[in-house]
Amino acid sequence: MDKKENSQEESSSTNAQIHSFGIAGRILQKVQNGGEGIKDSSPLADEESIPVEVEGDFSEELVFEELDEINDDAAFEEYILGKSKKTSKKSSKRKRSGADEWCDFKVNISYGCSNDCLYCYAKSSNVQKRKEEVDSWLTEKYHGNQAHAATKPSEDEKVLVGMFPTTHDIIPKTLHRCVKAIGQILSGGHNILITSKPRIECIERICKEFKEYRKRIMFMFTIGSANDEVLNFWDNNAPPFAERLDCLKLAYECGFATNVSSEPMLDNNIEKVVDAVYPYIRGAIWLGMARKLWPRMEKNGWDENFMQRVDEFIRHHEDPRAVEILKSYKTKYKDVDFRKRAEELEETQNDERIIELYNKYKDDKKIRFKESIVNVVADNLGIDIEYEFPDHGLPNIPE
């Protein structure tokens, strides 16, 4: 891998000595494999660790002060396993929802996303939690003041699946750091689910860098519509349909496990997405409803006062790219009734339409339904849809 760092990355790694997935992962593999850790000859083992944030049932936050007192792998292992005794007994059979339907833990190198999708759950939760202005989400901000490490795996000691990323996307600006983070997860012996509204430059690099690890990597590309006008409105600055489809084709042709998430479905023609992506799916196409759109959009700042705030955002924002995006909003979203658009979309996904989709795809093993659709089917038809979690379609990966 390319080990050149830009000045910001050098500053971040110099100012903080952080135990991250590079160390914790090797300890985890040692625990899982009866004492045998990752081999020193692994191309991932020598990669310099970067700060990451991890969430999940099998993760434990470690703050700086605690890490400073842990000087060797043995002490670190004792610390981690001691912490895991309090957390590893959570039931693996609990009902999962959202991203938890796909993974055991989530990993991020930053928060903030220039895609700025109108319905973004990560934006609404992070802006509220961090008490920041909604326009700050346009600029990616790296984690750098704390580290998290995965604890002991579930009781049956399965290899865990880490989902990366969930609070940002993989874009050219952050690609180098994202590649390093993917390497850190793999070096820990875990599988990884890479989620993105993909850009061809980024997926080409990832496929090239990790082609030898394709049996441990799954892609989940988000495609909520085949209509670029729809995508441009809801997904804002994310790539158009053709580019996302090209990324899917590339990952498929390179031999990776490929999945598509159509949650939320962004129009009433999701069959067009299914038909277009179906030949390039080794895993599944996940269909999910647009739910609680307006409350989330309101938290994200897409309310009746948004246009009045844009000029203020432009004046005080320090990121030139974010300023250009904000300027484009003055034309793009002029006179838009965001609440009306949200309500209109949700109305197209009434129970009748959802049952129609269920009946059409219920026997297709490549089509999976997210919790929102599962609940509608249960309420209307009395049918409980159950999947083993996580389930990402690893079989049939070519040699």
CSV table of N, CA and C in Angstrom, one decimal, residues 139-295:
chain,number,residue,atom,x,y,z
A,139,THR,N,-18.2,18.9,6.0
A,139,THR,CA,-16.8,18.7,6.1
A,139,THR,C,-16.5,17.5,6.9
A,140,GLU,N,-15.7,16.6,6.4
A,140,GLU,CA,-15.3,15.4,7.1
A,140,GLU,C,-14.3,15.8,8.2
A,141,LYS,N,-14.5,15.3,9.4
A,141,LYS,CA,-13.6,15.6,10.6
A,141,LYS,C,-13.1,14.3,11.1
A,142,TYR,N,-11.8,14.1,11.1
A,142,TYR,CA,-11.2,12.8,11.6
A,142,TYR,C,-11.2,12.6,13.1
A,143,HIS,N,-11.4,11.4,13.5
A,143,HIS,CA,-11.3,11.0,14.9
A,143,HIS,C,-9.8,11.1,15.2
A,144,GLY,N,-9.4,11.6,16.4
A,144,GLY,CA,-8.0,11.6,16.7
A,144,GLY,C,-7.7,11.7,18.2
A,145,ASN,N,-8.7,11.7,19.1
A,145,ASN,CA,-8.5,11.9,20.5
A,145,ASN,C,-8.8,10.7,21.3
A,146,GLN,N,-9.2,9.6,20.7
A,146,GLN,CA,-9.5,8.4,21.4
A,146,GLN,C,-9.5,7.2,20.5
A,147,ALA,N,-9.3,6.1,21.1
A,147,ALA,CA,-9.3,4.8,20.3
A,147,ALA,C,-10.3,3.9,20.9
A,148,HIS,N,-10.8,3.0,20.0
A,148,HIS,CA,-11.7,1.9,20.5
A,148,HIS,C,-11.1,0.6,20.1
A,149,ALA,N,-11.3,-0.4,20.8
A,149,ALA,CA,-10.8,-1.7,20.4
A,149,ALA,C,-11.9,-2.8,20.6
A,150,ALA,N,-11.9,-3.7,19.7
A,150,ALA,CA,-12.9,-4.8,19.8
A,150,ALA,C,-12.6,-5.7,20.9
A,151,THR,N,-13.6,-6.2,21.6
A,151,THR,CA,-13.4,-7.1,22.7
A,151,THR,C,-13.6,-8.6,22.2
A,152,LYS,N,-13.6,-9.5,23.1
A,152,LYS,CA,-13.7,-10.9,22.8
A,152,LYS,C,-14.9,-11.2,21.9
A,153,PRO,N,-14.8,-12.0,20.8
A,153,PRO,CA,-15.9,-12.3,20.0
A,153,PRO,C,-17.1,-13.0,20.7
A,154,SER,N,-18.1,-13.2,20.0
A,154,SER,CA,-19.3,-13.8,20.6
A,154,SER,C,-19.0,-15.2,21.1
A,155,GLU,N,-19.9,-15.7,21.9
A,155,GLU,CA,-19.6,-17.0,22.6
A,155,GLU,C,-19.2,-18.1,21.7
A,156,ASP,N,-19.7,-18.2,20.5
A,156,ASP,CA,-19.4,-19.3,19.6
A,156,ASP,C,-18.1,-19.0,18.8
A,157,GLU,N,-17.5,-17.8,19.1
A,157,GLU,CA,-16.2,-17.4,18.6
A,157,GLU,C,-16.2,-17.3,17.0
A,158,LYS,N,-17.3,-16.9,16.4
A,158,LYS,CA,-17.3,-16.6,15.0
A,158,LYS,C,-16.4,-15.5,14.7
A,159,VAL,N,-16.0,-15.5,13.4
A,159,VAL,CA,-15.3,-14.3,12.9
A,159,VAL,C,-16.4,-13.2,12.8
A,160,LEU,N,-16.0,-12.0,13.3
A,160,LEU,CA,-17.0,-10.9,13.3
A,160,LEU,C,-17.0,-10.2,12.0
A,161,VAL,N,-18.1,-9.5,11.7
A,161,VAL,CA,-18.2,-8.7,10.5
A,161,VAL,C,-18.3,-7.2,10.9
A,162,GLY,N,-17.3,-6.4,10.5
A,162,GLY,CA,-17.3,-5.0,10.8
A,162,GLY,C,-17.8,-4.2,9.6
A,163,MET,N,-18.6,-3.3,9.8
A,163,MET,CA,-19.2,-2.4,8.8
A,163,MET,C,-18.4,-1.1,8.7
A,164,PHE,N,-18.0,-0.7,7.5
A,164,PHE,CA,-17.2,0.5,7.4
A,164,PHE,C,-17.6,1.1,6.1
A,165,PRO,N,-17.9,2.4,6.1
A,165,PRO,CA,-18.1,3.3,7.2
A,165,PRO,C,-19.6,3.5,7.4
A,166,THR,N,-20.0,4.2,8.5
A,166,THR,CA,-21.4,4.5,8.7
A,166,THR,C,-21.6,6.0,9.0
A,167,THR,N,-20.6,6.8,9.4
A,167,THR,CA,-20.8,8.2,9.6
A,167,THR,C,-20.1,9.1,8.6
A,168,HIS,N,-19.6,8.5,7.5
A,168,HIS,CA,-19.0,9.2,6.4
A,168,HIS,C,-19.1,8.3,5.2
A,169,ASP,N,-18.6,8.8,4.1
A,169,ASP,CA,-18.5,7.9,2.9
A,169,ASP,C,-17.1,7.8,2.5
A,170,ILE,N,-16.8,7.0,1.5
A,170,ILE,CA,-15.4,6.8,1.0
A,170,ILE,C,-15.3,7.7,-0.2
A,171,ILE,N,-14.6,8.8,-0.1
A,171,ILE,CA,-14.4,9.8,-1.2
A,171,ILE,C,-13.0,10.0,-1.5
A,172,PRO,N,-12.6,10.5,-2.7
A,172,PRO,CA,-11.2,10.7,-3.0
A,172,PRO,C,-10.4,11.4,-1.9
A,173,LYS,N,-11.0,12.4,-1.3
A,173,LYS,CA,-10.3,13.2,-0.3
A,173,LYS,C,-9.8,12.3,0.9
A,174,THR,N,-10.6,11.3,1.3
A,174,THR,CA,-10.3,10.5,2.5
A,174,THR,C,-9.9,9.1,2.1
A,175,LEU,N,-9.7,8.8,0.8
A,175,LEU,CA,-9.5,7.4,0.3
A,175,LEU,C,-8.3,6.8,1.0
A,176,HIS,N,-7.2,7.5,1.1
A,176,HIS,CA,-6.0,6.9,1.6
A,176,HIS,C,-6.2,6.4,3.1
A,177,ARG,N,-6.9,7.2,3.9
A,177,ARG,CA,-7.2,6.8,5.3
A,177,ARG,C,-8.2,5.7,5.3
A,178,CYS,N,-9.1,5.7,4.4
A,178,CYS,CA,-10.1,4.6,4.4
A,178,CYS,C,-9.5,3.3,4.0
A,179,VAL,N,-8.5,3.3,3.1
A,179,VAL,CA,-7.8,2.1,2.7
A,179,VAL,C,-7.0,1.5,3.9
A,180,LYS,N,-6.4,2.4,4.7
A,180,LYS,CA,-5.7,2.0,5.9
A,180,LYS,C,-6.6,1.4,6.9
A,181,ALA,N,-7.8,2.0,7.1
A,181,ALA,CA,-8.8,1.5,8.1
A,181,ALA,C,-9.3,0.1,7.6
A,182,ILE,N,-9.5,-0.1,6.4
A,182,ILE,CA,-9.9,-1.4,5.9
A,182,ILE,C,-8.9,-2.5,6.2
A,183,GLY,N,-7.6,-2.1,6.0
A,183,GLY,CA,-6.5,-3.0,6.3
A,183,GLY,C,-6.4,-3.3,7.8
A,184,GLN,N,-6.7,-2.3,8.6
A,184,GLN,CA,-6.7,-2.6,10.1
A,184,GLN,C,-7.8,-3.6,10.5
A,185,ILE,N,-9.0,-3.5,9.9
A,185,ILE,CA,-10.0,-4.4,10.2
A,185,ILE,C,-9.6,-5.8,9.8
A,186,LEU,N,-9.1,-5.9,8.6
A,186,LEU,CA,-8.7,-7.3,8.0
A,186,LEU,C,-7.6,-7.8,8.8
A,187,SER,N,-6.7,-7.0,9.3
A,187,SER,CA,-5.5,-7.5,10.1
A,187,SER,C,-5.9,-8.1,11.4
A,188,GLY,N,-7.1,-7.7,11.9
A,188,GLY,CA,-7.6,-8.3,13.1
A,188,GLY,C,-8.3,-9.6,12.9
A,189,GLY,N,-8.3,-10.1,11.7
A,189,GLY,CA,-9.0,-11.4,11.5
A,189,GLY,C,-10.5,-11.3,11.2
A,190,HIS,N,-11.0,-10.1,11.1
A,190,HIS,CA,-12.4,-9.9,10.9
A,190,HIS,C,-12.7,-9.8,9.4
A,191,ASN,N,-14.0,-10.1,9.1
A,191,ASN,CA,-14.5,-9.8,7.7
A,191,ASN,C,-15.0,-8.4,7.7
A,192,ILE,N,-15.2,-7.8,6.6
A,192,ILE,CA,-15.6,-6.4,6.5
A,192,ILE,C,-16.7,-6.2,5.5
A,193,LEU,N,-17.7,-5.4,5.8
A,193,LEU,CA,-18.7,-5.0,4.9
A,193,LEU,C,-18.5,-3.5,4.6
A,194,ILE,N,-18.1,-3.2,3.4
A,194,ILE,CA,-17.8,-1.9,2.9
A,194,ILE,C,-19.0,-1.3,2.3
A,195,THR,N,-19.5,-0.2,3.0
A,195,THR,CA,-20.8,0.5,2.5
A,195,THR,C,-20.4,1.8,1.9
A,196,SER,N,-21.1,2.1,0.8
A,196,SER,CA,-20.8,3.4,0.1
A,196,SER,C,-21.9,3.7,-0.9
A,197,LYS,N,-22.0,5.0,-1.2
A,197,LYS,CA,-22.6,5.5,-2.4
A,197,LYS,C,-21.4,5.7,-3.3
A,198,PRO,N,-21.1,4.7,-4.1
A,198,PRO,CA,-19.7,4.5,-4.5
A,198,PRO,C,-19.3,5.4,-5.7
A,199,ARG,N,-18.0,5.8,-5.6
A,199,ARG,CA,-17.3,6.5,-6.7
A,199,ARG,C,-16.3,5.6,-7.3
A,200,ILE,N,-16.2,5.6,-8.6
A,200,ILE,CA,-15.4,4.6,-9.3
A,200,ILE,C,-13.9,4.7,-9.0
A,201,GLU,N,-13.4,5.9,-8.8
A,201,GLU,CA,-12.0,6.1,-8.4
A,201,GLU,C,-11.7,5.3,-7.1
A,202,CYS,N,-12.6,5.4,-6.1
A,202,CYS,CA,-12.4,4.8,-4.8
A,202,CYS,C,-12.6,3.3,-4.9
A,203,ILE,N,-13.6,2.8,-5.6
A,203,ILE,CA,-13.8,1.3,-5.7
A,203,ILE,C,-12.7,0.7,-6.5
A,204,GLU,N,-12.2,1.3,-7.5
A,204,GLU,CA,-11.0,0.8,-8.3
A,204,GLU,C,-9.8,0.6,-7.4
A,205,ARG,N,-9.6,1.6,-6.5
A,205,ARG,CA,-8.4,1.5,-5.6
A,205,ARG,C,-8.6,0.4,-4.6
A,206,ILE,N,-9.8,0.3,-4.0
A,206,ILE,CA,-10.0,-0.8,-3.0
A,206,ILE,C,-9.9,-2.2,-3.6
A,207,CYS,N,-10.5,-2.3,-4.8
A,207,CYS,CA,-10.5,-3.7,-5.4
A,207,CYS,C,-9.0,-4.0,-5.7
A,208,LYS,N,-8.2,-3.1,-6.1
A,208,LYS,CA,-6.8,-3.4,-6.5
A,208,LYS,C,-6.0,-3.7,-5.2
A,209,GLU,N,-6.2,-2.9,-4.2
A,209,GLU,CA,-5.4,-3.1,-2.9
A,209,GLU,C,-5.7,-4.4,-2.2
A,210,PHE,N,-7.0,-4.8,-2.3
A,210,PHE,CA,-7.4,-5.9,-1.4
A,210,PHE,C,-7.9,-7.1,-2.2
A,211,LYS,N,-7.4,-7.3,-3.5
A,211,LYS,CA,-7.9,-8.4,-4.3
A,211,LYS,C,-7.6,-9.7,-3.7
A,212,GLU,N,-6.5,-9.8,-2.9
A,212,GLU,CA,-6.2,-11.1,-2.3
A,212,GLU,C,-7.1,-11.4,-1.1
A,213,TYR,N,-7.8,-10.4,-0.6
A,213,TYR,CA,-8.7,-10.6,0.5
A,213,TYR,C,-10.2,-10.6,0.2
A,214,ARG,N,-10.5,-10.9,-1.1
A,214,ARG,CA,-11.8,-10.7,-1.6
A,214,ARG,C,-12.8,-11.7,-0.9
A,215,LYS,N,-12.3,-12.8,-0.4
A,215,LYS,CA,-13.2,-13.8,0.3
A,215,LYS,C,-13.6,-13.3,1.7
A,216,ARG,N,-13.0,-12.2,2.1
A,216,ARG,CA,-13.3,-11.6,3.4
A,216,ARG,C,-13.9,-10.2,3.4
A,217,ILE,N,-14.2,-9.8,2.1
A,217,ILE,CA,-14.7,-8.4,1.9
A,217,ILE,C,-16.0,-8.5,1.2
A,218,MET,N,-17.0,-7.8,1.7
A,218,MET,CA,-18.3,-7.6,1.0
A,218,MET,C,-18.6,-6.2,0.8
A,219,PHE,N,-19.2,-5.9,-0.4
A,219,PHE,CA,-19.6,-4.5,-0.7
A,219,PHE,C,-21.1,-4.4,-0.5
A,220,MET,N,-21.5,-3.3,0.0
A,220,MET,CA,-22.9,-2.9,0.1
A,220,MET,C,-23.1,-1.5,-0.5
A,221,PHE,N,-23.5,-1.4,-1.7
A,221,PHE,CA,-23.7,-0.1,-2.4
A,221,PHE,C,-25.1,0.4,-2.3
A,222,THR,N,-25.3,1.6,-1.8
A,222,THR,CA,-26.6,2.2,-1.7
A,222,THR,C,-27.1,2.8,-3.0
A,223,ILE,N,-28.3,2.2,-3.5
A,223,ILE,CA,-28.9,2.7,-4.7
A,223,ILE,C,-30.4,2.7,-4.4
A,224,GLY,N,-31.0,3.9,-4.2
A,224,GLY,CA,-32.4,4.0,-3.8
A,224,GLY,C,-33.3,4.3,-5.0
A,225,SER,N,-32.7,4.6,-6.2
A,225,SER,CA,-33.5,4.9,-7.3
A,225,SER,C,-32.6,4.7,-8.6
A,226,ALA,N,-33.2,4.5,-9.7
A,226,ALA,CA,-32.5,4.4,-11.0
A,226,ALA,C,-32.7,5.8,-11.7
A,227,ASN,N,-33.3,6.7,-11.1
A,227,ASN,CA,-33.6,8.0,-11.7
A,227,ASN,C,-32.7,9.1,-11.2
A,228,ASP,N,-31.9,9.6,-12.0
A,228,ASP,CA,-30.9,10.6,-11.6
A,228,ASP,C,-31.5,11.9,-11.0
A,229,GLU,N,-32.6,12.3,-11.5
A,229,GLU,CA,-33.3,13.4,-10.9
A,229,GLU,C,-33.7,13.2,-9.4
A,230,VAL,N,-34.2,12.0,-9.2
A,230,VAL,CA,-34.5,11.6,-7.8
A,230,VAL,C,-33.3,11.5,-6.9
A,231,LEU,N,-32.2,10.9,-7.5
A,231,LEU,CA,-31.0,10.7,-6.7
A,231,LEU,C,-30.4,12.1,-6.4
A,232,ASN,N,-30.4,13.0,-7.4
A,232,ASN,CA,-29.9,14.3,-7.2
A,232,ASN,C,-30.6,15.1,-6.1
A,233,PHE,N,-31.9,14.9,-6.0
A,233,PHE,CA,-32.7,15.6,-4.9
A,233,PHE,C,-32.4,15.0,-3.6
A,234,TRP,N,-32.6,13.7,-3.4
A,234,TRP,CA,-32.5,13.1,-2.1
A,234,TRP,C,-31.0,12.8,-1.7
A,235,ASP,N,-30.2,12.3,-2.6
A,235,ASP,CA,-28.8,11.9,-2.3
A,235,ASP,C,-27.9,13.1,-2.5
A,236,ASN,N,-28.4,14.2,-3.0
A,236,ASN,CA,-27.7,15.4,-3.1
A,236,ASN,C,-26.4,15.4,-3.9
A,237,ASN,N,-25.2,15.3,-3.2
A,237,ASN,CA,-23.9,15.4,-3.9
A,237,ASN,C,-23.3,14.0,-4.1
A,238,ALA,N,-24.1,12.9,-3.9
A,238,ALA,CA,-23.6,11.6,-4.2
A,238,ALA,C,-23.6,11.3,-5.7
A,239,PRO,N,-22.9,10.2,-6.1
A,239,PRO,CA,-22.7,9.9,-7.5
A,239,PRO,C,-24.1,9.6,-8.2
A,240,PRO,N,-24.1,9.7,-9.5
A,240,PRO,CA,-25.3,9.4,-10.2
A,240,PRO,C,-25.5,7.8,-10.4
A,241,PHE,N,-26.6,7.4,-10.9
A,241,PHE,CA,-26.9,6.0,-10.9
A,241,PHE,C,-25.9,5.2,-11.8
A,242,ALA,N,-25.5,5.7,-12.9
A,242,ALA,CA,-24.6,5.0,-13.8
A,242,ALA,C,-23.3,4.7,-13.1
A,243,GLU,N,-22.8,5.7,-12.4
A,243,GLU,CA,-21.5,5.5,-11.7
A,243,GLU,C,-21.6,4.4,-10.6
A,244,ARG,N,-22.7,4.5,-9.9
A,244,ARG,CA,-22.9,3.5,-8.8
A,244,ARG,C,-23.0,2.1,-9.5
A,245,LEU,N,-23.7,2.0,-10.6
A,245,LEU,CA,-23.8,0.7,-11.3
A,245,LEU,C,-22.5,0.2,-11.8
A,246,ASP,N,-21.7,1.1,-12.3
A,246,ASP,CA,-20.4,0.7,-12.8
A,246,ASP,C,-19.5,0.2,-11.7
A,247,CYS,N,-19.6,0.8,-10.5
A,247,CYS,CA,-18.9,0.3,-9.3
A,247,CYS,C,-19.3,-1.1,-8.9
A,248,LEU,N,-20.6,-1.3,-9.0
A,248,LEU,CA,-21.1,-2.7,-8.7
A,248,LEU,C,-20.6,-3.7,-9.7
A,249,LYS,N,-20.6,-3.3,-10.9
A,249,LYS,CA,-20.1,-4.2,-12.0
A,249,LYS,C,-18.6,-4.5,-11.7
A,250,LEU,N,-17.8,-3.5,-11.4
A,250,LEU,CA,-16.4,-3.7,-11.2
A,250,LEU,C,-16.1,-4.6,-10.0
A,251,ALA,N,-16.8,-4.4,-8.9
A,251,ALA,CA,-16.6,-5.2,-7.7
A,251,ALA,C,-17.0,-6.6,-8.0
A,252,TYR,N,-18.0,-6.8,-8.7
A,252,TYR,CA,-18.5,-8.2,-9.1
A,252,TYR,C,-17.5,-8.9,-10.0
A,253,GLU,N,-17.0,-8.1,-11.0
A,253,GLU,CA,-16.1,-8.7,-12.0
A,253,GLU,C,-14.7,-9.0,-11.3
A,254,CYS,N,-14.4,-8.3,-10.3
A,254,CYS,CA,-13.1,-8.5,-9.5
A,254,CYS,C,-13.3,-9.7,-8.5
A,255,GLY,N,-14.5,-10.2,-8.4
A,255,GLY,CA,-14.7,-11.4,-7.6
A,255,GLY,C,-15.1,-11.2,-6.2
A,256,PHE,N,-15.5,-9.9,-5.8
A,256,PHE,CA,-16.0,-9.6,-4.5
A,256,PHE,C,-17.5,-10.0,-4.3
A,257,ALA,N,-17.8,-10.2,-3.0
A,257,ALA,CA,-19.3,-10.4,-2.7
A,257,ALA,C,-19.9,-9.0,-2.8
A,258,THR,N,-21.0,-9.0,-3.6
A,258,THR,CA,-21.7,-7.7,-3.9
A,258,THR,C,-23.1,-7.7,-3.4
A,259,ASN,N,-23.5,-6.6,-2.8
A,259,ASN,CA,-24.8,-6.4,-2.3
A,259,ASN,C,-25.3,-5.0,-2.6
A,260,VAL,N,-26.6,-4.8,-2.6
A,260,VAL,CA,-27.1,-3.4,-2.8
A,260,VAL,C,-28.2,-3.2,-1.8
A,261,SER,N,-28.1,-2.0,-1.2
A,261,SER,CA,-29.1,-1.5,-0.3
A,261,SER,C,-30.0,-0.5,-1.0
A,262,SER,N,-31.3,-0.8,-1.0
A,262,SER,CA,-32.3,0.2,-1.5
A,262,SER,C,-33.1,0.6,-0.3
A,263,GLU,N,-32.5,1.1,0.7
A,263,GLU,CA,-33.1,1.6,1.9
A,263,GLU,C,-32.5,3.0,2.2
A,264,PRO,N,-33.3,4.0,2.1
A,264,PRO,CA,-34.7,4.0,1.7
A,264,PRO,C,-34.9,3.9,0.2
A,265,MET,N,-36.0,3.3,-0.2
A,265,MET,CA,-36.5,3.4,-1.6
A,265,MET,C,-36.9,4.8,-1.8
A,266,LEU,N,-36.3,5.4,-2.9
A,266,LEU,CA,-36.5,6.9,-3.0
A,266,LEU,C,-37.6,7.3,-4.1
A,267,ASP,N,-38.2,6.3,-4.7
A,267,ASP,CA,-39.3,6.5,-5.6
A,267,ASP,C,-40.2,5.3,-5.6
A,268,ASN,N,-41.2,5.3,-6.5
A,268,ASN,CA,-42.1,4.1,-6.6
A,268,ASN,C,-41.8,3.2,-7.7
A,269,ASN,N,-40.5,3.2,-8.2
A,269,ASN,CA,-40.0,2.4,-9.3
A,269,ASN,C,-38.8,1.6,-8.9
A,270,ILE,N,-38.8,1.0,-7.7
A,270,ILE,CA,-37.6,0.3,-7.2
A,270,ILE,C,-37.3,-0.9,-8.1
A,271,GLU,N,-38.3,-1.4,-8.8
A,271,GLU,CA,-38.1,-2.6,-9.7
A,271,GLU,C,-37.0,-2.3,-10.7
A,272,LYS,N,-36.9,-1.0,-11.1
A,272,LYS,CA,-35.9,-0.6,-12.1
A,272,LYS,C,-34.5,-0.8,-11.5
A,273,VAL,N,-34.3,-0.5,-10.3
A,273,VAL,CA,-33.0,-0.8,-9.6
A,273,VAL,C,-32.8,-2.3,-9.5
A,274,VAL,N,-33.8,-3.0,-9.1
A,274,VAL,CA,-33.6,-4.5,-9.0
A,274,VAL,C,-33.2,-5.1,-10.3
A,275,ASP,N,-33.9,-4.7,-11.4
A,275,ASP,CA,-33.6,-5.3,-12.7
A,275,ASP,C,-32.2,-4.9,-13.2
A,276,ALA,N,-31.7,-3.7,-12.9
A,276,ALA,CA,-30.4,-3.2,-13.4
A,276,ALA,C,-29.3,-3.9,-12.6
A,277,VAL,N,-29.4,-4.1,-11.3
A,277,VAL,CA,-28.3,-4.5,-10.5
A,277,VAL,C,-28.3,-6.1,-10.3
A,278,TYR,N,-29.4,-6.7,-10.6
A,278,TYR,CA,-29.5,-8.1,-10.3
A,278,TYR,C,-28.4,-9.0,-10.9
A,279,PRO,N,-28.0,-8.8,-12.1
A,279,PRO,CA,-26.9,-9.7,-12.7
A,279,PRO,C,-25.6,-9.6,-12.0
A,280,TYR,N,-25.4,-8.5,-11.2
A,280,TYR,CA,-24.1,-8.3,-10.6
A,280,TYR,C,-24.2,-8.5,-9.0
A,281,ILE,N,-25.1,-9.3,-8.6
A,281,ILE,CA,-25.3,-9.5,-7.1
A,281,ILE,C,-24.9,-10.9,-6.8
A,282,ARG,N,-23.9,-11.0,-5.8
A,282,ARG,CA,-23.6,-12.3,-5.3
A,282,ARG,C,-24.2,-12.5,-3.9
A,283,GLY,N,-24.6,-11.5,-3.3
A,283,GLY,CA,-25.2,-11.5,-2.0
A,283,GLY,C,-26.7,-11.3,-2.1
A,284,ALA,N,-27.1,-10.0,-1.8
A,284,ALA,CA,-28.6,-9.7,-1.8
A,284,ALA,C,-28.8,-8.3,-2.1
A,285,ILE,N,-30.1,-8.0,-2.6
A,285,ILE,CA,-30.6,-6.7,-2.7
A,285,ILE,C,-31.6,-6.5,-1.6
A,286,TRP,N,-31.3,-5.5,-0.7
A,286,TRP,CA,-32.1,-5.2,0.4
A,286,TRP,C,-33.0,-4.1,0.2
A,287,LEU,N,-34.3,-4.3,0.3
A,287,LEU,CA,-35.3,-3.3,0.1
A,287,LEU,C,-35.8,-2.8,1.5
A,288,GLY,N,-35.9,-1.5,1.6
A,288,GLY,CA,-36.4,-0.9,2.9
A,288,GLY,C,-37.2,0.4,2.6
A,289,MET,N,-38.1,0.7,3.5
A,289,MET,CA,-39.0,1.9,3.3
A,289,MET,C,-38.3,3.2,3.8
A,290,ALA,N,-38.9,4.2,3.3
A,290,ALA,CA,-38.6,5.6,3.8
A,290,ALA,C,-39.5,5.8,5.0
A,291,ARG,N,-38.9,6.0,6.1
A,291,ARG,CA,-39.7,6.1,7.4
A,291,ARG,C,-39.2,7.3,8.1
A,292,LYS,N,-40.2,8.0,8.7
A,292,LYS,CA,-39.9,9.2,9.6
A,292,LYS,C,-39.0,10.2,8.9
A,293,LEU,N,-39.3,10.4,7.6
A,293,LEU,CA,-38.4,11.2,6.8
A,293,LEU,C,-38.4,12.7,7.3
A,294,TRP,N,-39.6,13.2,7.5
A,294,TRP,CA,-39.7,14.6,7.8
A,294,TRP,C,-39.0,15.0,9.2
A,295,PRO,N,-39.3,14.2,10.3
A,295,PRO,CA,-38.6,14.5,11.5
A,295,PRO,C,-37.0,14.5,11.4
